[in-house]
PDB file of C-alpha atoms in Angstrom:
ATOM      1  CA  MET A   1     104.143 128.577  -7.106  1.00 56.00           C
ATOM      2  CA  THR A   2     102.046 131.239  -8.838  1.00 75.00           C
ATOM      3  CA  ASP A   3     103.762 133.235 -11.562  1.00 89.00           C
ATOM      4  CA  LEU A   4     102.909 136.829 -10.627  1.00 96.00           C
ATOM      5  CA  THR A   5     102.207 138.231 -14.076  1.00 98.00           C
ATOM      6  CA  GLY A   6      99.186 139.684 -15.838  1.00 98.00           C
ATOM      7  CA  LEU A   7      96.297 141.509 -14.180  1.00 98.00           C
ATOM      8  CA  SER A   8      96.075 141.361 -10.393  1.00 98.00           C
ATOM      9  CA  ALA A   9      92.747 142.831  -9.286  1.00 98.00           C
ATOM     10  CA  PHE A  10      92.508 144.454  -5.862  1.00 98.00           C
ATOM     11  CA  PRO A  11      89.003 144.548  -4.329  1.00 98.00           C
ATOM     12  CA  ILE A  12      87.917 146.471  -1.268  1.00 98.00           C
ATOM     13  CA  THR A  13      87.278 144.505   1.927  1.00 98.00           C
ATOM     14  CA  PRO A  14      83.664 145.211   2.926  1.00 98.00           C
ATOM     15  CA  ALA A  15      83.428 145.503   6.696  1.00 97.00           C
ATOM     16  CA  SER A  16      81.277 147.004   9.421  1.00 94.00           C
ATOM     17  CA  ALA A  17      82.138 150.219  11.241  1.00 90.00           C
ATOM     18  CA  SER A  18      83.689 148.089  13.991  1.00 93.00           C
ATOM     19  CA  GLY A  19      85.949 146.260  11.519  1.00 95.00           C
ATOM     20  CA  VAL A  20      84.033 142.979  11.120  1.00 97.00           C
ATOM     21  CA  VAL A  21      84.444 141.698   7.566  1.00 98.00           C
ATOM     22  CA  ASP A  22      81.271 141.149   5.538  1.00 97.00           C
ATOM     23  CA  VAL A  23      82.228 137.702   4.285  1.00 97.00           C
ATOM     24  CA  ALA A  24      79.270 137.328   1.933  1.00 97.00           C
ATOM     25  CA  ALA A  25      79.962 140.659   0.227  1.00 98.00           C
ATOM     26  CA  LEU A  26      83.664 139.873  -0.104  1.00 98.00           C
ATOM     27  CA  ARG A  27      82.902 136.506  -1.642  1.00 98.00           C
ATOM     28  CA  GLY A  28      80.700 138.274  -4.169  1.00 98.00           C
ATOM     29  CA  LEU A  29      83.489 140.634  -5.168  1.00 98.00           C
ATOM     30  CA  VAL A  30      86.031 137.826  -5.485  1.00 98.00           C
ATOM     31  CA  GLY A  31      83.573 135.713  -7.449  1.00 98.00           C
ATOM     32  CA  ARG A  32      83.122 138.497 -10.014  1.00 97.00           C
ATOM     33  CA  LEU A  33      86.885 138.690 -10.484  1.00 98.00           C
ATOM     34  CA  ALA A  34      87.262 134.949 -10.869  1.00 98.00           C
ATOM     35  CA  ALA A  35      84.463 134.911 -13.447  1.00 98.00           C
ATOM     36  CA  ALA A  36      86.196 137.693 -15.382  1.00 98.00           C
ATOM     37  CA  LYS A  37      89.368 135.553 -15.454  1.00 98.00           C
ATOM     38  CA  VAL A  38      91.799 138.014 -13.937  1.00 98.00           C
ATOM     39  CA  ASP A  39      95.256 136.515 -13.400  1.00 98.00           C
ATOM     40  CA  SER A  40      95.166 136.934  -9.619  1.00 98.00           C
ATOM     41  CA  VAL A  41      93.199 138.588  -6.842  1.00 98.00           C
ATOM     42  CA  GLY A  42      95.120 141.009  -4.632  1.00 98.00           C
ATOM     43  CA  LEU A  43      93.359 140.583  -1.315  1.00 98.00           C
ATOM     44  CA  LEU A  44      93.982 142.909   1.635  1.00 98.00           C
ATOM     45  CA  GLY A  45      96.124 145.363  -0.240  1.00 97.00           C
ATOM     46  CA  SER A  46      95.877 149.080   0.405  1.00 96.00           C
ATOM     47  CA  THR A  47      92.526 149.062  -1.404  1.00 97.00           C
ATOM     48  CA  GLY A  48      91.569 146.193   0.893  1.00 97.00           C
ATOM     49  CA  SER A  49      92.316 148.350   3.966  1.00 97.00           C
ATOM     50  CA  TYR A  50      94.620 145.779   5.563  1.00 97.00           C
ATOM     51  CA  PRO A  51      96.098 148.106   8.236  1.00 96.00           C
ATOM     52  CA  TYR A  52      92.625 148.748   9.639  1.00 97.00           C
ATOM     53  CA  LEU A  53      91.745 145.100  10.291  1.00 98.00           C
ATOM     54  CA  THR A  54      92.739 142.764  13.117  1.00 98.00           C
ATOM     55  CA  ARG A  55      94.644 139.575  12.473  1.00 98.00           C
ATOM     56  CA  ASP A  56      91.482 137.532  13.082  1.00 98.00           C
ATOM     57  CA  GLU A  57      89.454 139.572  10.581  1.00 98.00           C
ATOM     58  CA  ARG A  58      92.218 139.386   8.023  1.00 98.00           C
ATOM     59  CA  ARG A  59      92.179 135.609   8.383  1.00 98.00           C
ATOM     60  CA  ARG A  60      88.380 135.529   7.985  1.00 98.00           C
ATOM     61  CA  ALA A  61      88.703 137.591   4.810  1.00 98.00           C
ATOM     62  CA  LEU A  62      91.441 135.312   3.488  1.00 98.00           C
ATOM     63  CA  ASP A  63      89.532 132.116   4.204  1.00 98.00           C
ATOM     64  CA  ALA A  64      86.431 133.475   2.472  1.00 98.00           C
ATOM     65  CA  ALA A  65      88.363 134.676  -0.569  1.00 98.00           C
ATOM     66  CA  LEU A  66      90.291 131.425  -0.925  1.00 98.00           C
ATOM     67  CA  ASP A  67      87.106 129.410  -0.663  1.00 97.00           C
ATOM     68  CA  GLU A  68      85.416 131.527  -3.342  1.00 97.00           C
ATOM     69  CA  ALA A  69      88.466 131.553  -5.617  1.00 97.00           C
ATOM     70  CA  ALA A  70      89.370 127.882  -5.201  1.00 93.00           C
ATOM     71  CA  GLY A  71      90.547 126.365  -8.456  1.00 89.00           C
ATOM     72  CA  ARG A  72      89.683 129.503 -10.415  1.00 96.00           C
ATOM     73  CA  VAL A  73      92.148 132.257  -9.567  1.00 98.00           C
ATOM     74  CA  PRO A  74      95.225 132.566  -7.301  1.00 98.00           C
ATOM     75  CA  VAL A  75      95.006 134.873  -4.286  1.00 98.00           C
ATOM     76  CA  LEU A  76      97.853 137.206  -3.365  1.00 98.00           C
ATOM     77  CA  VAL A  77      97.329 138.536   0.165  1.00 98.00           C
ATOM     78  CA  GLY A  78      98.691 141.537   2.030  1.00 98.00           C
ATOM     79  CA  VAL A  79     100.778 140.547   5.051  1.00 98.00           C
ATOM     80  CA  GLY A  80     102.146 143.974   5.956  1.00 98.00           C
ATOM     81  CA  ALA A  81     102.246 145.089   9.584  1.00 98.00           C
ATOM     82  CA  LEU A  82     104.076 147.598  11.727  1.00 97.00           C
ATOM     83  CA  ARG A  83     106.075 144.957  13.615  1.00 98.00           C
ATOM     84  CA  THR A  84     108.128 142.198  12.022  1.00 98.00           C
ATOM     85  CA  ASP A  85     106.701 139.536  14.332  1.00 98.00           C
ATOM     86  CA  ALA A  86     103.157 140.586  13.408  1.00 98.00           C
ATOM     87  CA  ALA A  87     103.946 140.468   9.684  1.00 98.00           C
ATOM     88  CA  LEU A  88     105.484 137.035  10.173  1.00 98.00           C
ATOM     89  CA  ASP A  89     102.351 135.804  11.935  1.00 98.00           C
ATOM     90  CA  LEU A  90     100.213 137.085   9.056  1.00 98.00           C
ATOM     91  CA  ALA A  91     102.480 135.437   6.490  1.00 98.00           C
ATOM     92  CA  ARG A  92     102.280 132.156   8.367  1.00 98.00           C
ATOM     93  CA  ASP A  93      98.487 132.455   8.429  1.00 98.00           C
ATOM     94  CA  ALA A  94      98.502 133.007   4.658  1.00 98.00           C
ATOM     95  CA  GLN A  95     100.831 130.078   4.062  1.00 98.00           C
ATOM     96  CA  ALA A  96      98.702 127.767   6.193  1.00 98.00           C
ATOM     97  CA  ALA A  97      95.492 128.884   4.477  1.00 97.00           C
ATOM     98  CA  GLY A  98      96.875 128.263   0.990  1.00 97.00           C
ATOM     99  CA  ALA A  99      97.481 131.764  -0.398  1.00 98.00           C
ATOM    100  CA  ALA A 100      99.587 131.875  -3.545  1.00 98.00           C
ATOM    101  CA  ALA A 101     101.875 134.620  -2.234  1.00 98.00           C
ATOM    102  CA  GLY A 102     102.141 137.419   0.281  1.00 98.00           C
ATOM    103  CA  LEU A 103     102.325 141.123  -0.467  1.00 98.00           C
ATOM    104  CA  LEU A 104     104.719 142.702   2.035  1.00 98.00           C
ATOM    105  CA  ALA A 105     104.982 146.467   2.434  1.00 98.00           C
ATOM    106  CA  PRO A 106     107.515 148.105   4.769  1.00 97.00           C
ATOM    107  CA  VAL A 107     104.864 149.608   7.042  1.00 97.00           C
ATOM    108  CA  SER A 108     106.385 152.026   9.518  1.00 96.00           C
ATOM    109  CA  TYR A 109     105.873 154.862  11.966  1.00 95.00           C
ATOM    110  CA  THR A 110     109.538 155.627  12.533  1.00 96.00           C
ATOM    111  CA  PRO A 111     111.104 155.942   9.045  1.00 94.00           C
ATOM    112  CA  LEU A 112     113.015 152.798   8.111  1.00 97.00           C
ATOM    113  CA  SER A 113     116.503 152.451   6.686  1.00 98.00           C
ATOM    114  CA  ASP A 114     117.393 150.173   3.783  1.00 98.00           C
ATOM    115  CA  ASP A 115     118.985 147.670   6.161  1.00 98.00           C
ATOM    116  CA  GLU A 116     115.899 147.646   8.400  1.00 98.00           C
ATOM    117  CA  VAL A 117     113.629 146.950   5.428  1.00 98.00           C
ATOM    118  CA  PHE A 118     115.977 144.225   4.209  1.00 98.00           C
ATOM    119  CA  GLU A 119     115.988 142.462   7.586  1.00 98.00           C
ATOM    120  CA  HIS A 120     112.218 142.815   7.897  1.00 98.00           C
ATOM    121  CA  VAL A 121     111.621 141.163   4.528  1.00 98.00           C
ATOM    122  CA  ARG A 122     114.253 138.503   5.160  1.00 98.00           C
ATOM    123  CA  ALA A 123     112.664 137.528   8.466  1.00 98.00           C
ATOM    124  CA  VAL A 124     109.155 137.244   7.014  1.00 98.00           C
ATOM    125  CA  ALA A 125     110.184 135.317   3.908  1.00 98.00           C
ATOM    126  CA  ASP A 126     112.492 132.974   5.787  1.00 98.00           C
ATOM    127  CA  GLY A 127     110.177 132.388   8.726  1.00 98.00           C
ATOM    128  CA  SER A 128     106.950 131.782   6.809  1.00 98.00           C
ATOM    129  CA  GLY A 129     107.885 129.860   3.666  1.00 97.00           C
ATOM    130  CA  LEU A 130     105.333 132.013   1.830  1.00 98.00           C
ATOM    131  CA  PRO A 131     106.434 133.407  -1.560  1.00 98.00           C
ATOM    132  CA  ILE A 132     106.752 137.169  -1.108  1.00 98.00           C
ATOM    133  CA  CYS A 133     106.021 140.034  -3.455  1.00 98.00           C
ATOM    134  CA  PHE A 134     107.706 143.162  -2.107  1.00 98.00           C
ATOM    135  CA  TYR A 135     105.228 146.043  -2.033  1.00 98.00           C
ATOM    136  CA  ASP A 136     106.825 149.388  -2.810  1.00 97.00           C
ATOM    137  CA  ASN A 137     104.179 151.984  -1.936  1.00 95.00           C
ATOM    138  CA  PRO A 138     105.877 155.204  -0.830  1.00 95.00           C
ATOM    139  CA  GLY A 139     102.574 157.082  -0.840  1.00 91.00           C
ATOM    140  CA  THR A 140     101.510 155.197   2.278  1.00 93.00           C
ATOM    141  CA  THR A 141     104.733 153.827   3.787  1.00 94.00           C
ATOM    142  CA  HIS A 142     106.919 156.873   3.059  1.00 93.00           C
ATOM    143  CA  PHE A 143     109.676 154.501   1.975  1.00 95.00           C
ATOM    144  CA  ALA A 144     110.770 154.214  -1.651  1.00 94.00           C
ATOM    145  CA  VAL A 145     112.857 151.232  -2.689  1.00 96.00           C
ATOM    146  CA  SER A 146     115.960 151.938  -4.772  1.00 97.00           C
ATOM    147  CA  PRO A 147     117.116 149.610  -7.555  1.00 98.00           C
ATOM    148  CA  ALA A 148     120.081 148.667  -5.360  1.00 98.00           C
ATOM    149  CA  LEU A 149     117.867 147.645  -2.437  1.00 98.00           C
ATOM    150  CA  LEU A 150     115.444 145.789  -4.692  1.00 98.00           C
ATOM    151  CA  GLY A 151     118.437 143.926  -6.091  1.00 98.00           C
ATOM    152  CA  ARG A 152     119.350 142.796  -2.562  1.00 98.00           C
ATOM    153  CA  LEU A 153     115.767 141.842  -1.744  1.00 98.00           C
ATOM    154  CA  SER A 154     115.305 139.933  -4.993  1.00 98.00           C
ATOM    155  CA  ARG A 155     118.115 137.560  -4.041  1.00 98.00           C
ATOM    156  CA  LEU A 156     116.531 136.563  -0.759  1.00 98.00           C
ATOM    157  CA  PRO A 157     115.073 133.033  -0.865  1.00 98.00           C
ATOM    158  CA  GLY A 158     111.331 133.272  -1.255  1.00 98.00           C
ATOM    159  CA  VAL A 159     111.176 136.861  -2.534  1.00 98.00           C
ATOM    160  CA  VAL A 160     109.865 136.384  -6.051  1.00 98.00           C
ATOM    161  CA  ALA A 161     108.349 139.651  -7.268  1.00 98.00           C
ATOM    162  CA  ALA A 162     107.919 143.361  -6.672  1.00 98.00           C
ATOM    163  CA  LYS A 163     104.959 145.692  -6.993  1.00 98.00           C
ATOM    164  CA  SER A 164     106.147 149.245  -7.658  1.00 97.00           C
ATOM    165  CA  PRO A 165     104.367 152.471  -8.580  1.00 97.00           C
ATOM    166  CA  ALA A 166     104.558 153.099 -12.307  1.00 97.00           C
ATOM    167  CA  ALA A 167     106.381 156.275 -13.264  1.00 95.00           C
ATOM    168  CA  PRO A 168     104.876 158.810 -15.695  1.00 96.00           C
ATOM    169  CA  ALA A 169     105.158 157.986 -19.385  1.00 95.00           C
ATOM    170  CA  ALA A 170     108.356 159.926 -19.970  1.00 96.00           C
ATOM    171  CA  GLU A 171     110.145 158.095 -17.150  1.00 97.00           C
ATOM    172  CA  VAL A 172     108.570 154.651 -17.021  1.00 97.00           C
ATOM    173  CA  ALA A 173     110.834 152.820 -19.459  1.00 97.00           C
ATOM    174  CA  GLY A 174     113.972 154.059 -17.720  1.00 97.00           C
ATOM    175  CA  ARG A 175     112.628 153.128 -14.298  1.00 97.00           C
ATOM    176  CA  ILE A 176     111.695 149.598 -15.361  1.00 98.00           C
ATOM    177  CA  ALA A 177     115.047 149.154 -17.097  1.00 97.00           C
ATOM    178  CA  ALA A 178     116.901 150.230 -13.920  1.00 97.00           C
ATOM    179  CA  LEU A 179     114.932 147.792 -11.787  1.00 98.00           C
ATOM    180  CA  ARG A 180     115.328 144.983 -14.327  1.00 98.00           C
ATOM    181  CA  ALA A 181     119.098 145.488 -14.384  1.00 98.00           C
ATOM    182  CA  ALA A 182     119.215 145.103 -10.592  1.00 98.00           C
ATOM    183  CA  VAL A 183     117.267 141.842 -10.211  1.00 98.00           C
ATOM    184  CA  PRO A 184     117.948 138.277 -11.397  1.00 98.00           C
ATOM    185  CA  ASP A 185     116.269 136.597 -14.338  1.00 97.00           C
ATOM    186  CA  GLY A 186     112.859 135.240 -13.417  1.00 96.00           C
ATOM    187  CA  PHE A 187     112.150 137.889 -10.789  1.00 98.00           C
ATOM    188  CA  ARG A 188     108.815 139.468 -11.697  1.00 98.00           C
ATOM    189  CA  LEU A 189     108.394 143.241 -11.895  1.00 98.00           C
ATOM    190  CA  GLY A 190     104.867 144.624 -11.751  1.00 98.00           C
ATOM    191  CA  SER A 191     103.351 148.089 -11.611  1.00 98.00           C
ATOM    192  CA  SER A 192     100.624 149.924  -9.765  1.00 97.00           C
ATOM    193  CA  VAL A 193      99.129 153.426 -10.269  1.00 97.00           C
ATOM    194  CA  ASP A 194      96.309 152.694 -12.680  1.00 98.00           C
ATOM    195  CA  TRP A 195      96.574 155.851 -14.783  1.00 98.00           C
ATOM    196  CA  HIS A 196     100.203 155.042 -15.662  1.00 98.00           C
ATOM    197  CA  ALA A 197      99.714 151.300 -16.103  1.00 97.00           C
ATOM    198  CA  ALA A 198      99.212 151.163 -19.878  1.00 98.00           C
ATOM    199  CA  GLU A 199     102.581 152.809 -20.521  1.00 98.00           C
ATOM    200  CA  ALA A 200     104.221 150.619 -17.885  1.00 98.00           C
ATOM    201  CA  LEU A 201     102.902 147.475 -19.571  1.00 98.00           C
ATOM    202  CA  LEU A 202     104.110 148.669 -22.948  1.00 98.00           C
ATOM    203  CA  ALA A 203     107.523 149.369 -21.402  1.00 97.00           C
ATOM    204  CA  GLY A 204     107.851 145.814 -20.099  1.00 97.00           C
ATOM    205  CA  SER A 205     106.062 145.635 -16.757  1.00 98.00           C
ATOM    206  CA  GLU A 206     105.030 142.011 -16.303  1.00 98.00           C
ATOM    207  CA  ALA A 207     102.047 142.625 -14.033  1.00 98.00           C
ATOM    208  CA  TRP A 208      99.448 145.311 -13.431  1.00 98.00           C
ATOM    209  CA  TYR A 209      98.374 145.527  -9.787  1.00 98.00           C
ATOM    210  CA  SER A 210      95.115 147.374 -10.273  1.00 98.00           C
ATOM    211  CA  VAL A 211      92.609 149.114  -8.027  1.00 98.00           C
ATOM    212  CA  ALA A 212      90.181 149.685 -10.904  1.00 98.00           C
ATOM    213  CA  ALA A 213      90.249 145.995 -11.840  1.00 98.00           C
ATOM    214  CA  GLY A 214      88.887 145.142  -8.392  1.00 98.00           C
ATOM    215  CA  LEU A 215      85.532 146.507  -9.596  1.00 98.00           C
ATOM    216  CA  PHE A 216      85.974 146.850 -13.365  1.00 98.00           C
ATOM    217  CA  PRO A 217      88.110 143.916 -14.532  1.00 98.00           C
ATOM    218  CA  ARG A 218      86.995 143.755 -18.158  1.00 98.00           C
ATOM    219  CA  PRO A 219      88.251 147.139 -19.444  1.00 98.00           C
ATOM    220  CA  CYS A 220      91.495 146.591 -17.528  1.00 98.00           C
ATOM    221  CA  LEU A 221      91.927 143.158 -19.094  1.00 98.00           C
ATOM    222  CA  ALA A 222      91.386 144.730 -22.520  1.00 98.00           C
ATOM    223  CA  ILE A 223      94.252 147.182 -21.894  1.00 98.00           C
ATOM    224  CA  LEU A 224      96.495 144.373 -20.657  1.00 98.00           C
ATOM    225  CA  ARG A 225      95.788 142.182 -23.683  1.00 98.00           C
ATOM    226  CA  ALA A 226      96.437 144.998 -26.140  1.00 98.00           C
ATOM    227  CA  ALA A 227      99.756 145.776 -24.455  1.00 98.00           C
ATOM    228  CA  ARG A 228     100.749 142.099 -24.423  1.00 97.00           C
ATOM    229  CA  ARG A 229     100.273 141.778 -28.160  1.00 97.00           C
ATOM    230  CA  GLY A 230     102.296 144.948 -28.705  1.00 97.00           C
ATOM    231  CA  ASP A 231      99.373 147.064 -29.885  1.00 98.00           C
ATOM    232  CA  GLY A 232     100.357 150.341 -28.279  1.00 98.00           C
ATOM    233  CA  ALA A 233      97.771 152.382 -30.170  1.00 98.00           C
ATOM    234  CA  GLU A 234      94.919 150.208 -28.904  1.00 98.00           C
ATOM    235  CA  ALA A 235      96.242 150.046 -25.343  1.00 98.00           C
ATOM    236  CA  ARG A 236      96.513 153.841 -25.264  1.00 98.00           C
ATOM    237  CA  ARG A 237      93.067 154.270 -26.810  1.00 98.00           C
ATOM    238  CA  LEU A 238      91.483 152.029 -24.190  1.00 98.00           C
ATOM    239  CA  ASP A 239      93.426 153.770 -21.448  1.00 98.00           C
ATOM    240  CA  ALA A 240      92.310 157.198 -22.690  1.00 98.00           C
ATOM    241  CA  ALA A 241      88.692 156.036 -22.578  1.00 98.00           C
ATOM    242  CA  LEU A 242      89.091 155.569 -18.826  1.00 98.00           C
ATOM    243  CA  ALA A 243      90.560 159.053 -18.322  1.00 98.00           C
ATOM    244  CA  PRO A 244      87.481 160.322 -16.410  1.00 98.00           C
ATOM    245  CA  LEU A 245      87.923 157.480 -13.908  1.00 98.00           C
ATOM    246  CA  TRP A 246      91.644 158.160 -13.588  1.00 98.00           C
ATOM    247  CA  ALA A 247      90.850 161.843 -12.946  1.00 98.00           C
ATOM    248  CA  LEU A 248      88.570 160.866 -10.067  1.00 98.00           C
ATOM    249  CA  PHE A 249      91.269 158.568  -8.652  1.00 98.00           C
ATOM    250  CA  ARG A 250      93.843 161.359  -8.728  1.00 98.00           C
ATOM    251  CA  ALA A 251      91.514 163.937  -7.234  1.00 98.00           C
ATOM    252  CA  HIS A 252      89.928 161.915  -4.441  1.00 98.00           C
ATOM    253  CA  SER A 253      92.092 158.755  -4.071  1.00 97.00           C
ATOM    254  CA  SER A 254      91.288 155.466  -5.720  1.00 98.00           C
ATOM    255  CA  LEU A 255      90.254 153.983  -2.344  1.00 97.00           C
ATOM    256  CA  ARG A 256      87.462 156.488  -1.738  1.00 98.00           C
ATOM    257  CA  VAL A 257      86.278 156.314  -5.334  1.00 98.00           C
ATOM    258  CA  VAL A 258      85.992 152.524  -5.492  1.00 98.00           C
ATOM    259  CA  TYR A 259      84.127 152.389  -2.186  1.00 98.00           C
ATOM    260  CA  ALA A 260      81.608 154.828  -3.641  1.00 98.00           C
ATOM    261  CA  ALA A 261      81.439 152.939  -6.928  1.00 98.00           C
ATOM    262  CA  ALA A 262      80.864 149.589  -5.204  1.00 98.00           C
ATOM    263  CA  ASP A 263      77.912 151.117  -3.380  1.00 97.00           C
ATOM    264  CA  ILE A 264      76.568 152.826  -6.503  1.00 97.00           C
ATOM    265  CA  LEU A 265      76.682 149.519  -8.370  1.00 97.00           C
ATOM    266  CA  GLY A 266      74.898 147.740  -5.514  1.00 96.00           C
ATOM    267  CA  LEU A 267      77.780 145.314  -4.979  1.00 96.00           C
ATOM    268  CA  CYS A 268      78.070 146.058  -1.255  1.00 94.00           C
ATOM    269  CA  ARG A 269      77.146 148.748   1.253  1.00 90.00           C
ATOM    270  CA  ALA A 270      80.490 149.104   2.958  1.00 88.00           C
ATOM    271  CA  GLU A 271      82.042 152.442   3.856  1.00 92.00           C
ATOM    272  CA  PRO A 272      85.792 153.039   4.099  1.00 96.00           C
ATOM    273  CA  PRO A 273      87.287 152.410   7.534  1.00 96.00           C
ATOM    274  CA  ARG A 274      87.312 155.419   9.840  1.00 95.00           C
ATOM    275  CA  PRO A 275      88.837 157.909  10.060  1.00 96.00           C
ATOM    276  CA  ILE A 276      88.488 157.808   6.241  1.00 96.00           C
ATOM    277  CA  LEU A 277      85.125 159.328   5.357  1.00 97.00           C
ATOM    278  CA  PRO A 278      82.864 158.465   2.432  1.00 97.00           C
ATOM    279  CA  LEU A 279      82.947 160.900  -0.451  1.00 98.00           C
ATOM    280  CA  PRO A 280      80.674 163.956  -0.201  1.00 98.00           C
ATOM    281  CA  ALA A 281      77.370 163.717  -2.047  1.00 98.00           C
ATOM    282  CA  ALA A 282      78.497 165.977  -4.895  1.00 98.00           C
ATOM    283  CA  VAL A 283      81.605 163.896  -5.582  1.00 98.00           C
ATOM    284  CA  ARG A 284      79.636 160.676  -5.263  1.00 98.00           C
ATOM    285  CA  ALA A 285      77.320 162.034  -7.971  1.00 98.00           C
ATOM    286  CA  ASP A 286      80.380 162.616 -10.158  1.00 98.00           C
ATOM    287  CA  VAL A 287      81.454 159.004  -9.595  1.00 98.00           C
ATOM    288  CA  ALA A 288      77.983 157.749 -10.511  1.00 98.00           C
ATOM    289  CA  ALA A 289      78.000 159.848 -13.683  1.00 98.00           C
ATOM    290  CA  VAL A 290      81.406 158.517 -14.768  1.00 98.00           C
ATOM    291  CA  VAL A 291      80.405 154.915 -14.059  1.00 98.00           C
ATOM    292  CA  GLU A 292      77.286 155.386 -16.192  1.00 98.00           C
ATOM    293  CA  ARG A 293      78.993 157.344 -18.986  1.00 97.00           C
ATOM    294  CA  LEU A 294      81.794 154.786 -19.349  1.00 97.00           C
ATOM    295  CA  GLY A 295      79.422 151.818 -19.176  1.00 97.00           C
ATOM    296  CA  LEU A 296      81.240 150.393 -16.189  1.00 95.00           C
ATOM    297  CA  GLY A 297      78.111 148.993 -14.591  1.00 83.00           C
TER     298      GLY A 297
END
């Protein structure tokens, strides 16, 4: 089983307006990440627009990514869905295809209770045999996991890790400590929210689940390596250098920005899935200027 630590890079999923995945473009994105030696590829996460794709297209994306990544980098794949039976089907697809683990968010329309989330995760982990990373993403699911609930989830067979939004610098160490106290030894705690990731890594987060790394793995790897060797000054310096990118992410959403950046860099011509619109021309120009100024091309 893959040890979910280090840098997990989350690429977009290039697709047509009708939701047909551009397999060649996706393979190109995954190949870049494998060549950069990220620790894992986070396929079909929120950046990968998983809720907007059918089960068949998600399987096509997974097969293409696994084929491109084979023997080079593990693939963690989003298996979230509104219904438990649909999430279970997706997890079984991922298990059969050879994914390293599944990323399971408590997707909902009607707000879910702790017990409903627990039973949802239990059913998917137990019924699929796929190692599960619980995906805490309250910005999209409108459900925030408590340390107590994560403690319950972490003791389910097959639930091996959690991806949680990193708190701001003043709060991050306390948040990680509270989560660590609730889960058993060996359960992996990782962080998202790129502009808080450096502090989260320095505070003990074992993984960085990164949108930026899906396009720009090398500067993200540099931050990770500095944090791992305990060089806080260097990790913060490298993080500060990316502040213009983080500002764009906060202002316009990381999803919209990386779609624009992928197009600007000529990596693919995909647009975000409707109803999400591409960035206006003026903002796109800002993205292009930041990419050039930071040398991210």
